[in-house]
Short mmCIF file of C-alpha atoms and ligand atoms in Angstrom, two decimals:
data_model
loop_
_atom_site.label_atom_id
_atom_site.label_comp_id
_atom_site.label_asym_id
_atom_site.label_seq_id
_atom_site.Cartn_x
_atom_site.Cartn_y
_atom_site.Cartn_z
CA MET A 1 -25.31 25.43 -50.50
CA SER A 2 -24.24 27.17 -53.68
CA ILE A 3 -23.74 30.68 -55.02
CA THR A 4 -26.90 32.54 -56.06
CA TYR A 5 -26.61 34.92 -59.05
CA LYS A 6 -29.13 37.76 -58.82
CA ASP A 7 -31.25 38.79 -61.83
CA GLU A 8 -32.55 42.35 -62.28
CA ALA A 9 -35.39 41.80 -59.78
CA GLY A 10 -32.96 40.36 -57.24
CA ILE A 11 -30.54 43.24 -57.75
CA ALA A 12 -33.39 45.70 -57.20
CA GLY A 13 -34.32 43.89 -53.99
CA MET A 14 -30.72 43.94 -52.77
CA ARG A 15 -30.32 47.66 -53.58
CA VAL A 16 -33.26 48.49 -51.34
CA ALA A 17 -32.22 46.21 -48.46
CA CYS A 18 -28.64 47.45 -48.49
CA ARG A 19 -29.53 51.14 -48.67
CA LEU A 20 -31.85 50.68 -45.70
CA ALA A 21 -29.13 48.84 -43.74
CA SER A 22 -26.78 51.77 -44.39
CA GLU A 23 -29.46 54.27 -43.36
CA VAL A 24 -29.77 52.56 -39.97
CA LEU A 25 -26.09 53.41 -39.40
CA ASP A 26 -26.69 56.98 -40.65
CA TYR A 27 -29.51 57.32 -38.14
CA LEU A 28 -27.39 55.96 -35.27
CA THR A 29 -24.24 57.98 -36.03
CA PRO A 30 -25.06 61.21 -34.15
CA LEU A 31 -26.37 59.19 -31.18
CA ILE A 32 -23.17 57.20 -30.67
CA GLN A 33 -21.54 59.40 -28.03
CA PRO A 34 -19.85 59.01 -24.63
CA GLY A 35 -22.43 57.93 -22.01
CA ILE A 36 -24.83 56.00 -24.26
CA THR A 37 -24.97 52.24 -23.75
CA THR A 38 -24.85 49.73 -26.55
CA LEU A 39 -28.21 48.39 -25.36
CA GLU A 40 -29.71 51.86 -25.92
CA ILE A 41 -28.17 51.89 -29.40
CA ASP A 42 -29.73 48.47 -30.00
CA ARG A 43 -33.17 49.68 -28.90
CA LEU A 44 -33.00 52.83 -31.03
CA ALA A 45 -31.97 50.74 -34.05
CA ALA A 46 -34.87 48.34 -33.48
CA GLU A 47 -37.33 51.26 -33.44
CA TYR A 48 -35.82 52.74 -36.58
CA MET A 49 -36.02 49.41 -38.42
CA LYS A 50 -39.68 49.19 -37.48
CA GLN A 51 -40.25 52.66 -39.01
CA GLN A 52 -38.40 51.55 -42.15
CA GLY A 53 -40.54 48.46 -42.42
CA THR A 54 -37.47 46.23 -42.11
CA ARG A 55 -36.53 43.80 -39.38
CA SER A 56 -33.25 42.76 -37.83
CA ALA A 57 -31.59 39.68 -39.25
CA THR A 58 -29.54 39.14 -36.11
CA ILE A 59 -32.16 38.89 -33.35
CA GLY A 60 -32.80 35.22 -32.73
CA TYR A 61 -30.25 34.23 -35.37
CA GLN A 62 -29.01 30.78 -34.49
CA PRO A 63 -26.49 28.99 -36.71
CA SER A 64 -25.98 25.37 -35.65
CA GLY A 65 -23.90 25.10 -32.50
CA TYR A 66 -24.74 28.66 -31.37
CA PRO A 67 -27.28 30.01 -28.87
CA PRO A 68 -29.85 32.43 -30.41
CA TYR A 69 -28.21 35.86 -30.89
CA PRO A 70 -29.93 38.32 -28.51
CA GLY A 71 -29.35 41.70 -30.22
CA HIS A 72 -30.88 43.66 -33.09
CA LEU A 73 -27.31 44.48 -34.10
CA CYS A 74 -23.74 43.72 -33.02
CA THR A 75 -21.65 46.16 -30.98
CA SER A 76 -17.97 45.22 -30.83
CA LEU A 77 -15.96 47.43 -28.46
CA ASN A 78 -12.15 47.86 -28.37
CA GLN A 79 -10.68 44.33 -28.07
CA VAL A 80 -13.93 42.73 -29.26
CA VAL A 81 -13.38 41.45 -32.80
CA CYS A 82 -17.01 40.77 -33.76
CA HIS A 83 -20.44 39.61 -32.56
CA GLY A 84 -20.34 41.78 -29.42
CA ILE A 85 -23.69 41.65 -27.61
CA PRO A 86 -25.26 45.01 -26.66
CA ASN A 87 -25.03 45.65 -22.90
CA GLU A 88 -25.63 48.29 -20.23
CA LYS A 89 -22.12 49.68 -19.98
CA PRO A 90 -21.86 53.34 -21.08
CA LEU A 91 -19.42 54.14 -23.86
CA LYS A 92 -16.36 56.19 -22.85
CA LYS A 93 -14.26 58.80 -24.64
CA GLY A 94 -11.47 57.06 -26.52
CA ASP A 95 -13.35 53.78 -27.07
CA ILE A 96 -13.58 52.37 -30.58
CA LEU A 97 -16.83 50.63 -31.47
CA ASN A 98 -17.99 48.62 -34.45
CA VAL A 99 -21.73 48.64 -35.09
CA ASP A 100 -22.86 45.90 -37.49
CA VAL A 101 -26.40 46.11 -38.87
CA THR A 102 -28.18 43.54 -41.02
CA VAL A 103 -31.78 44.15 -42.09
CA ILE A 104 -34.37 42.04 -43.90
CA THR A 105 -36.92 43.75 -46.15
CA PRO A 106 -40.56 42.62 -46.38
CA GLU A 107 -39.59 41.06 -49.74
CA GLY A 108 -37.00 38.94 -47.94
CA TRP A 109 -33.75 40.56 -49.12
CA TYR A 110 -30.82 41.05 -46.70
CA GLY A 111 -28.50 44.06 -46.45
CA ASP A 112 -25.41 43.81 -44.21
CA ASN A 113 -22.93 46.54 -43.23
CA SER A 114 -20.83 47.88 -40.39
CA ARG A 115 -18.80 50.94 -39.50
CA MET A 116 -16.32 51.97 -36.80
CA PHE A 117 -17.07 54.81 -34.39
CA MET A 118 -14.42 56.68 -32.43
CA ILE A 119 -16.20 57.65 -29.23
CA GLY A 120 -15.82 61.31 -28.30
CA GLY A 121 -14.30 62.01 -31.70
CA GLU A 122 -11.04 61.18 -33.34
CA ALA A 123 -9.00 63.42 -31.03
CA ALA A 124 -10.23 61.48 -27.97
CA CYS A 125 -8.72 58.22 -29.31
CA SER A 126 -5.15 56.98 -29.16
CA ILE A 127 -2.98 57.28 -32.26
CA GLN A 128 -3.00 53.48 -32.53
CA ALA A 129 -6.80 53.28 -32.35
CA ARG A 130 -7.18 55.97 -35.01
CA ARG A 131 -4.67 54.31 -37.30
CA LEU A 132 -6.35 50.93 -36.84
CA CYS A 133 -9.78 52.32 -37.77
CA HIS A 134 -8.43 54.12 -40.85
CA ILE A 135 -6.25 51.28 -42.11
CA THR A 136 -9.12 48.81 -41.68
CA PHE A 137 -11.43 51.10 -43.69
CA GLU A 138 -8.83 51.32 -46.44
CA ALA A 139 -8.21 47.56 -46.28
CA MET A 140 -11.92 46.96 -46.96
CA TRP A 141 -11.72 49.33 -49.94
CA LYS A 142 -8.52 47.65 -51.24
CA GLY A 143 -10.64 44.51 -51.46
CA ILE A 144 -13.66 46.25 -52.99
CA ALA A 145 -11.51 47.95 -55.63
CA MET A 146 -10.44 44.51 -56.96
CA VAL A 147 -13.99 43.41 -57.73
CA LYS A 148 -14.88 42.69 -61.37
CA PRO A 149 -15.78 39.64 -63.41
CA GLY A 150 -12.83 37.28 -63.91
CA VAL A 151 -11.05 38.30 -60.71
CA ARG A 152 -10.85 35.53 -58.08
CA LEU A 153 -11.69 35.63 -54.40
CA GLY A 154 -8.02 34.94 -53.60
CA ASP A 155 -7.13 38.22 -55.31
CA ILE A 156 -9.44 40.10 -52.96
CA GLY A 157 -8.08 38.36 -49.87
CA HIS A 158 -4.52 38.98 -50.96
CA ALA A 159 -5.13 42.71 -51.52
CA ILE A 160 -6.59 43.09 -48.03
CA GLN A 161 -3.94 40.99 -46.29
CA THR A 162 -0.92 42.64 -47.92
CA PHE A 163 -2.27 46.11 -47.16
CA ALA A 164 -3.09 45.33 -43.51
CA GLU A 165 0.17 43.50 -42.83
CA SER A 166 2.33 46.11 -44.56
CA ASN A 167 0.86 48.56 -42.07
CA GLY A 168 1.90 46.38 -39.14
CA PHE A 169 -1.52 44.88 -38.38
CA THR A 170 -2.89 41.33 -38.58
CA VAL A 171 -5.92 39.77 -40.27
CA VAL A 172 -8.39 37.58 -38.37
CA ARG A 173 -8.83 34.30 -40.26
CA GLU A 174 -11.67 32.55 -38.45
CA PHE A 175 -14.41 34.85 -39.80
CA CYS A 176 -14.95 36.02 -43.33
CA GLY A 177 -17.24 37.84 -45.72
CA HIS A 178 -20.07 35.90 -47.31
CA GLY A 179 -22.54 35.69 -50.13
CA ILE A 180 -25.85 37.31 -49.22
CA GLY A 181 -29.28 37.55 -50.82
CA GLN A 182 -32.50 36.04 -49.53
CA ARG A 183 -30.39 34.39 -46.87
CA PHE A 184 -28.02 36.01 -44.37
CA HIS A 185 -24.95 33.87 -45.06
CA GLU A 186 -24.65 32.24 -48.48
CA ASP A 187 -21.76 30.88 -50.46
CA PRO A 188 -19.10 31.89 -51.22
CA GLN A 189 -16.91 32.55 -48.20
CA VAL A 190 -14.93 35.74 -48.79
CA LEU A 191 -11.62 35.35 -46.98
CA HIS A 192 -9.68 38.49 -46.05
CA TYR A 193 -6.33 36.82 -46.73
CA GLY A 194 -5.13 34.59 -49.52
CA ARG A 195 -3.15 33.98 -52.66
CA PRO A 196 -3.70 35.70 -56.02
CA GLY A 197 -5.36 33.62 -58.72
CA THR A 198 -6.97 31.16 -56.31
CA LEU A 199 -10.55 30.34 -55.32
CA GLU A 200 -13.88 31.21 -56.97
CA GLU A 201 -14.03 33.44 -60.04
CA LEU A 202 -16.29 36.48 -59.74
CA LYS A 203 -19.27 36.68 -62.12
CA PRO A 204 -21.92 39.37 -62.66
CA GLY A 205 -24.90 39.05 -60.34
CA MET A 206 -22.93 37.79 -57.35
CA THR A 207 -23.58 39.73 -54.13
CA PHE A 208 -21.31 39.32 -51.15
CA THR A 209 -19.86 41.19 -48.21
CA ILE A 210 -16.29 42.30 -47.65
CA GLU A 211 -15.78 42.79 -43.90
CA PRO A 212 -12.16 42.54 -42.75
CA MET A 213 -11.43 42.19 -39.04
CA ILE A 214 -7.98 43.67 -38.39
CA ASN A 215 -6.07 43.46 -35.09
CA ALA A 216 -3.44 45.82 -33.73
CA GLY A 217 -1.65 42.87 -32.09
CA LYS A 218 -1.60 39.17 -32.95
CA ARG A 219 -4.28 37.67 -35.16
CA ASP A 220 -5.38 35.04 -32.61
CA ILE A 221 -8.88 35.24 -31.15
CA LYS A 222 -10.95 33.57 -28.49
CA GLU A 223 -14.65 33.21 -27.80
CA LEU A 224 -16.16 34.40 -24.53
CA GLY A 225 -18.50 32.22 -22.45
CA ASP A 226 -21.66 33.80 -23.90
CA GLY A 227 -21.17 31.73 -27.03
CA TRP A 228 -20.98 34.78 -29.35
CA THR A 229 -18.48 37.46 -28.34
CA ILE A 230 -15.10 37.13 -30.05
CA VAL A 231 -12.10 38.98 -28.57
CA THR A 232 -8.44 39.22 -29.44
CA LYS A 233 -6.48 36.65 -27.46
CA ASP A 234 -3.81 39.22 -26.55
CA ARG A 235 -6.50 41.84 -25.76
CA SER A 236 -5.18 44.15 -28.46
CA LEU A 237 -7.59 46.48 -30.27
CA SER A 238 -9.56 45.17 -33.24
CA ALA A 239 -11.46 47.01 -35.97
CA GLN A 240 -13.87 46.05 -38.76
CA TRP A 241 -15.74 47.69 -41.63
CA GLU A 242 -18.29 46.00 -43.88
CA HIS A 243 -20.03 46.68 -47.17
CA THR A 244 -22.27 44.52 -49.35
CA ILE A 245 -21.07 44.49 -52.99
CA LEU A 246 -22.67 43.55 -56.32
CA VAL A 247 -20.47 42.25 -59.15
CA THR A 248 -21.55 44.12 -62.31
CA PRO A 249 -20.57 43.29 -65.93
CA THR A 250 -17.78 45.90 -65.74
CA GLY A 251 -16.81 46.05 -62.06
CA TYR A 252 -18.79 46.51 -58.89
CA GLU A 253 -21.51 48.46 -57.20
CA VAL A 254 -21.30 49.10 -53.46
CA LEU A 255 -24.87 48.46 -52.36
CA THR A 256 -24.60 49.63 -48.74
CA LEU A 257 -24.08 53.30 -49.52
CA SER A 258 -26.30 56.13 -48.28
CA ALA A 259 -26.04 59.83 -47.49
CA GLY A 260 -24.01 59.22 -44.33
CA SER A 261 -21.48 56.73 -45.70
CA PRO A 262 -17.88 57.87 -45.21
CA PRO A 263 -16.23 59.12 -48.42
CA VAL A 264 -14.56 56.62 -50.72
CA PRO A 265 -10.74 56.67 -50.35
CA ALA A 266 -8.78 58.58 -52.99
CA PHE A 267 -7.01 55.46 -54.30
CA VAL A 268 -10.32 54.04 -55.58
CA SER A 269 -10.53 54.94 -59.26
CA GLN A 270 -13.90 53.55 -60.35
CA ALA A 271 -16.65 56.15 -60.18
CA PRO A 272 -19.09 54.69 -57.66
CA ALA A 273 -22.08 53.25 -59.50
CA THR A 274 -25.28 55.19 -59.06
CA VAL A 275 -28.74 53.73 -59.26
N1 MF3 B 1 -23.56 40.89 -39.37
C1 MF3 B 1 -22.57 39.86 -39.11
C2 MF3 B 1 -21.89 39.60 -40.43
O1 MF3 B 1 -21.39 40.52 -40.95
C3 MF3 B 1 -23.14 38.62 -38.55
C4 MF3 B 1 -23.72 38.79 -37.22
S1 MF3 B 1 -24.43 37.33 -36.71
C5 MF3 B 1 -24.93 37.69 -35.15
O2 MF3 B 1 -21.89 38.58 -41.04
F1 MF3 B 1 -25.73 36.73 -34.83
F2 MF3 B 1 -23.87 37.79 -34.38
F3 MF3 B 1 -25.58 38.83 -35.14
CO1 CO B 2 -21.58 40.11 -43.00
CO1 CO B 3 -22.46 42.35 -40.74
#
């Protein structure tokens, strides 16, 4: 596979797909409360996608060596790092949950994004859980803020890694961000750790995700027997945030923004691009 550079029509297609993916999370946000199950969240998301005219990219998704993924989205709770499968267990006050939504538009463009939810509100969560969610959000934005033509993927990874580790957390290495377009996972791989000045150079028209998985304990992970769910080996908490980004001639545009997206951190200087 190789990197696809989007032309104006492709960029337009990605803007739509990504806004719709973000709007699924906006729709779910007020519903994600103590007592709801992740399977109910999954069902509500599936109905909303149908109303949008999109469909889930995850249901039935089957990379080689994996069983077909059974959910319309991923719900990764507490020590689950990623790819958590929706189930019938009610959410509890103090849980932290990542909801990861990828949609496909009728034109075939993919939009991919995820957010953390502190169940029962911030005050219901431990100080460590709150810090982990906030630092992971900022780590994603440290990576995003690097994006412009000429910068290399290693610069992005380095920015994320140094920020996460200087805050006492660790970066999961087995999963990464990815190019995205008319396929779910394209080149390049976007590592969330690395060395400055290394790896692929960014060019206008590239679209990729930045989606750091940050652990409160050690970085090691293990896969559960369902073939999908990834947990921290030491059972420490894990958090993740994800946006899909376009490289523009002068910097970047965050494509997965909508009315309900959390505010951009103060350290980000570029005015967010508007369509
Ligand atoms: N949305 C995830 C990502 O950010 C991938 C989920 S694949 C699934 O790349 F099959 F687990 F849903
Ligand atoms: Co992704
Ligand atoms: Co995703």
